[in-house]
mmCIF file of C-alpha atoms in Angstrom:
data_model
loop_
_atom_site.group_PDB
_atom_site.id
_atom_site.type_symbol
_atom_site.label_atom_id
_atom_site.label_comp_id
_atom_site.label_asym_id
_atom_site.label_seq_id
_atom_site.Cartn_x
_atom_site.Cartn_y
_atom_site.Cartn_z
ATOM 1 C CA MET A 1 -29.347 96.939 27.265
ATOM 2 C CA THR A 2 -28.177 93.789 25.529
ATOM 3 C CA ALA A 3 -29.683 91.366 23.021
ATOM 4 C CA GLN A 4 -31.016 88.343 24.905
ATOM 5 C CA ILE A 5 -30.090 84.704 24.334
ATOM 6 C CA PRO A 6 -33.295 82.992 23.174
ATOM 7 C CA ASP A 7 -34.675 79.619 24.118
ATOM 8 C CA GLU A 8 -34.265 77.090 21.294
ATOM 9 C CA VAL A 9 -36.391 74.417 19.697
ATOM 10 C CA LEU A 10 -34.801 71.489 17.868
ATOM 11 C CA PHE A 11 -37.186 70.916 14.962
ATOM 12 C CA GLU A 12 -36.568 68.686 11.925
ATOM 13 C CA GLY A 13 -32.945 68.305 12.970
ATOM 14 C CA ARG A 14 -32.266 72.064 13.071
ATOM 15 C CA ARG A 15 -31.993 74.552 15.918
ATOM 16 C CA PHE A 16 -34.522 77.390 15.861
ATOM 17 C CA ALA A 17 -34.749 80.404 18.167
ATOM 18 C CA LEU A 18 -38.034 80.713 20.027
ATOM 19 C CA THR A 19 -39.379 84.135 18.975
ATOM 20 C CA ALA A 20 -43.013 84.151 20.179
ATOM 21 C CA VAL A 21 -45.291 82.183 22.499
ATOM 22 C CA ASP A 22 -49.075 82.118 22.513
ATOM 23 C CA GLY A 23 -50.263 79.604 25.095
ATOM 24 C CA GLY A 24 -49.144 77.995 28.317
ATOM 25 C CA GLY A 25 -47.265 75.022 29.676
ATOM 26 C CA LEU A 26 -43.623 75.727 28.803
ATOM 27 C CA PHE A 27 -40.907 75.153 31.390
ATOM 28 C CA ASP A 28 -41.046 77.452 34.412
ATOM 29 C CA PRO A 29 -38.096 77.168 36.824
ATOM 30 C CA ALA A 30 -40.149 78.334 39.825
ATOM 31 C CA GLY A 31 -42.684 75.584 39.158
ATOM 32 C CA HIS A 32 -39.867 73.073 39.762
ATOM 33 C CA GLY A 33 -38.443 74.753 42.851
ATOM 34 C CA LEU A 34 -35.551 76.339 40.974
ATOM 35 C CA GLU A 35 -34.457 79.846 41.863
ATOM 36 C CA THR A 36 -32.675 81.769 39.137
ATOM 37 C CA ARG A 37 -30.590 84.884 38.907
ATOM 38 C CA PRO A 38 -29.654 86.815 35.781
ATOM 39 C CA GLY A 39 -26.835 85.187 33.899
ATOM 40 C CA GLY A 40 -25.267 88.466 32.816
ATOM 41 C CA THR A 41 -26.756 91.132 30.605
ATOM 42 C CA ALA A 42 -27.531 88.640 27.792
ATOM 43 C CA CYS A 43 -29.872 86.596 30.012
ATOM 44 C CA TYR A 44 -31.908 88.692 32.411
ATOM 45 C CA ARG A 45 -34.377 85.793 32.829
ATOM 46 C CA GLY A 46 -31.698 83.664 34.458
ATOM 47 C CA HIS A 47 -32.344 80.544 32.374
ATOM 48 C CA ILE A 48 -32.190 79.239 28.813
ATOM 49 C CA CYS A 49 -34.300 76.293 27.668
ATOM 50 C CA ARG A 50 -33.596 73.998 24.759
ATOM 51 C CA TYR A 51 -36.594 71.979 23.643
ATOM 52 C CA THR A 52 -36.948 69.180 21.143
ATOM 53 C CA THR A 53 -39.924 67.996 19.105
ATOM 54 C CA ALA A 54 -38.673 64.435 18.693
ATOM 55 C CA GLY A 55 -41.509 61.935 18.430
ATOM 56 C CA GLN A 56 -43.963 64.798 17.854
ATOM 57 C CA ARG A 57 -43.697 65.657 21.565
ATOM 58 C CA LEU A 58 -42.348 68.890 23.059
ATOM 59 C CA THR A 59 -39.669 68.017 25.619
ATOM 60 C CA LEU A 60 -37.165 70.036 27.636
ATOM 61 C CA GLN A 61 -33.856 68.623 26.453
ATOM 62 C CA ASP A 62 -31.343 70.984 28.052
ATOM 63 C CA LEU A 63 -31.477 73.753 30.655
ATOM 64 C CA GLU A 64 -28.934 76.410 31.570
ATOM 65 C CA LEU A 65 -29.549 78.096 34.886
ATOM 66 C CA GLY A 66 -28.050 81.084 36.642
ATOM 67 C CA SER A 67 -27.904 80.244 40.344
ATOM 68 C CA GLU A 68 -25.612 81.247 43.159
ATOM 69 C CA HIS A 69 -25.665 77.762 44.676
ATOM 70 C CA GLU A 70 -26.014 74.296 43.185
ATOM 71 C CA PRO A 71 -29.690 73.787 42.336
ATOM 72 C CA PRO A 72 -31.519 70.533 43.116
ATOM 73 C CA PRO A 73 -31.871 67.684 40.600
ATOM 74 C CA LEU A 74 -34.482 67.973 37.850
ATOM 75 C CA CYS A 75 -36.134 64.715 36.750
ATOM 76 C CA GLY A 76 -33.331 62.837 38.479
ATOM 77 C CA VAL A 77 -30.642 64.814 36.611
ATOM 78 C CA ARG A 78 -28.098 66.671 38.737
ATOM 79 C CA PRO A 79 -26.842 69.950 37.282
ATOM 80 C CA ARG A 80 -23.202 70.394 36.437
ATOM 81 C CA GLN A 81 -21.232 73.564 36.666
ATOM 82 C CA ASP A 82 -20.409 74.748 33.192
ATOM 83 C CA ALA A 83 -18.135 77.706 32.557
ATOM 84 C CA GLU A 84 -19.489 78.028 28.996
ATOM 85 C CA CYS A 85 -23.093 78.584 30.061
ATOM 86 C CA LEU A 86 -24.895 80.632 32.687
ATOM 87 C CA GLU A 87 -23.485 78.607 35.590
ATOM 88 C CA TRP A 88 -25.347 75.321 35.837
ATOM 89 C CA ARG A 89 -26.464 72.961 33.101
ATOM 90 C CA TYR A 90 -28.962 70.127 33.173
ATOM 91 C CA ARG A 91 -28.247 67.784 30.273
ATOM 92 C CA ARG A 92 -31.128 65.700 29.000
ATOM 93 C CA PRO A 93 -33.674 65.900 31.776
ATOM 94 C CA ASP A 94 -36.123 64.861 28.999
ATOM 95 C CA LEU A 95 -38.999 66.600 30.758
ATOM 96 C CA PRO A 96 -42.232 66.430 28.697
ATOM 97 C CA MET A 97 -43.993 69.779 28.373
ATOM 98 C CA SER A 98 -47.765 70.079 28.587
ATOM 99 C CA PHE A 99 -47.738 73.139 26.325
ATOM 100 C CA THR A 100 -50.944 74.031 24.507
ATOM 101 C CA GLY A 101 -50.787 76.853 22.000
ATOM 102 C CA ARG A 102 -48.493 78.207 19.310
ATOM 103 C CA LEU A 103 -44.747 78.738 19.118
ATOM 104 C CA LEU A 104 -43.124 80.895 16.468
ATOM 105 C CA ILE A 105 -39.552 79.791 15.787
ATOM 106 C CA GLY A 106 -36.898 81.168 13.443
ATOM 107 C CA THR A 107 -33.454 80.398 12.104
ATOM 108 C CA GLY A 108 -31.107 81.771 9.477
ATOM 109 C CA ASP A 109 -29.733 85.272 9.241
ATOM 110 C CA VAL A 110 -31.006 87.789 6.743
ATOM 111 C CA ALA A 111 -28.225 89.721 5.005
ATOM 112 C CA ASP A 112 -29.948 93.107 5.125
ATOM 113 C CA SER A 113 -31.563 92.659 8.540
ATOM 114 C CA PRO A 114 -30.994 95.567 10.942
ATOM 115 C CA TYR A 115 -29.012 95.062 14.113
ATOM 116 C CA LEU A 116 -31.054 94.800 17.307
ATOM 117 C CA ASN A 117 -28.982 95.411 20.421
ATOM 118 C CA MET A 118 -31.627 94.680 23.060
ATOM 119 C CA GLY A 119 -34.320 92.182 23.850
ATOM 120 C CA PHE A 120 -35.208 89.179 21.713
ATOM 121 C CA ARG A 121 -34.964 89.113 17.931
ATOM 122 C CA PRO A 122 -38.442 89.069 16.372
ATOM 123 C CA ALA A 123 -39.422 86.388 13.852
ATOM 124 C CA TRP A 124 -39.173 88.790 10.911
ATOM 125 C CA MET A 125 -35.401 88.996 11.464
ATOM 126 C CA TYR A 126 -34.985 85.307 10.498
ATOM 127 C CA SER A 127 -35.013 83.829 6.994
ATOM 128 C CA ASP A 128 -36.734 80.549 7.949
ATOM 129 C CA VAL A 129 -39.777 80.892 10.231
ATOM 130 C CA ARG A 130 -42.144 78.136 11.381
ATOM 131 C CA GLU A 131 -45.237 78.164 13.534
ATOM 132 C CA LEU A 132 -45.709 75.050 15.645
ATOM 133 C CA THR A 133 -49.099 74.289 17.194
ATOM 134 C CA PHE A 134 -49.357 71.988 20.208
ATOM 135 C CA ARG A 135 -52.048 70.466 22.380
ATOM 136 C CA ASP A 136 -50.901 69.029 25.719
ATOM 137 C CA GLY A 137 -47.332 68.922 24.397
ATOM 138 C CA ARG A 138 -48.169 67.024 21.198
ATOM 139 C CA LEU A 139 -47.235 68.655 17.911
ATOM 140 C CA LEU A 140 -50.369 69.133 15.799
ATOM 141 C CA THR A 141 -49.170 71.341 12.934
ATOM 142 C CA ALA A 142 -45.994 72.914 11.622
ATOM 143 C CA THR A 143 -46.462 75.727 9.120
ATOM 144 C CA ASP A 144 -43.733 77.516 7.164
ATOM 145 C CA HIS A 145 -44.364 81.282 7.371
ATOM 146 C CA SER A 146 -41.033 82.398 5.907
ATOM 147 C CA ALA A 147 -42.612 84.201 2.935
ATOM 148 C CA GLU A 148 -45.115 86.069 5.113
ATOM 149 C CA LEU A 149 -42.356 87.207 7.476
ATOM 150 C CA ALA A 150 -40.165 88.290 4.543
ATOM 151 C CA ALA A 151 -42.999 90.638 3.547
ATOM 152 C CA VAL A 152 -43.171 91.958 7.125
ATOM 153 C CA ARG A 153 -39.393 92.434 7.113
ATOM 154 C CA SER A 154 -39.566 94.858 4.208
ATOM 155 C CA GLU A 155 -41.763 97.198 6.275
ATOM 156 C CA ALA A 156 -40.765 96.492 9.883
ATOM 157 C CA ALA A 157 -38.332 98.620 11.812
ATOM 158 C CA PRO A 158 -36.344 97.541 14.867
ATOM 159 C CA GLY A 159 -37.157 100.723 16.787
ATOM 160 C CA PRO A 160 -40.306 102.079 18.425
ATOM 161 C CA VAL A 161 -43.387 102.598 16.260
ATOM 162 C CA ALA A 162 -44.511 106.198 15.763
ATOM 163 C CA GLY A 163 -45.643 107.708 19.045
ATOM 164 C CA GLU A 164 -44.643 104.698 21.172
ATOM 165 C CA PRO A 165 -42.961 105.673 24.456
ATOM 166 C CA THR A 166 -39.401 104.370 24.731
ATOM 167 C CA GLY A 167 -40.115 102.414 27.928
ATOM 168 C CA GLN A 168 -43.034 100.633 26.300
ATOM 169 C CA TRP A 169 -40.886 99.725 23.274
ATOM 170 C CA ILE A 170 -38.119 98.364 25.534
ATOM 171 C CA SER A 171 -40.658 96.196 27.390
ATOM 172 C CA ARG A 172 -41.976 94.946 24.058
ATOM 173 C CA THR A 173 -38.497 93.911 22.845
ATOM 174 C CA PHE A 174 -38.067 91.779 25.960
ATOM 175 C CA SER A 175 -41.380 89.992 25.377
ATOM 176 C CA LEU A 176 -42.119 86.861 23.394
ATOM 177 C CA SER A 177 -45.444 88.172 22.130
ATOM 178 C CA TYR A 178 -46.775 87.578 18.644
ATOM 179 C CA ASP A 179 -47.497 91.323 18.335
ATOM 180 C CA TYR A 180 -43.792 92.067 18.664
ATOM 181 C CA SER A 181 -42.406 89.109 16.744
ATOM 182 C CA TRP A 182 -44.921 89.223 13.857
ATOM 183 C CA PRO A 183 -46.360 92.754 13.624
ATOM 184 C CA GLY A 184 -49.879 92.904 12.210
ATOM 185 C CA HIS A 185 -50.602 89.216 12.841
ATOM 186 C CA SER A 186 -52.597 87.871 15.739
#
């Protein structure tokens, strides 16, 4: 198994990894007629989204897509083949998201953080962690939870919790759930 490339959120001029999602309305390739295939072992989902919060609105700014054939345009933007990404890249489709819920985003490495070689890195593995709350794609609140996640980091372990079956732990590492990304918080 391989660590997965996360979606990103451009927030306050900085790129954050998307570590947890609680809600609905983020980009779904199938909902736009796009078929994906895994883009190698680092992207089993077959796509990578880059969102922005410019103007207090959540918008899909960039999309990388694994696809055997050229996919159709998205919001009038034709994809280009890109050897440095999965296979196809949509630059600036500027697609507004109707997301309602919470996103947990993180950036910055922690010097003593353990190495995780599969799934997505949880929020506690980042030094700067924010929780963004949206309603219909509009940013309502942005809360810095870096201190709370630093406390979690001192007790969290990258492996299975006591008694957890290995298969269940592997599934959890590939999720974007709050339970995985911020243990003990709901």
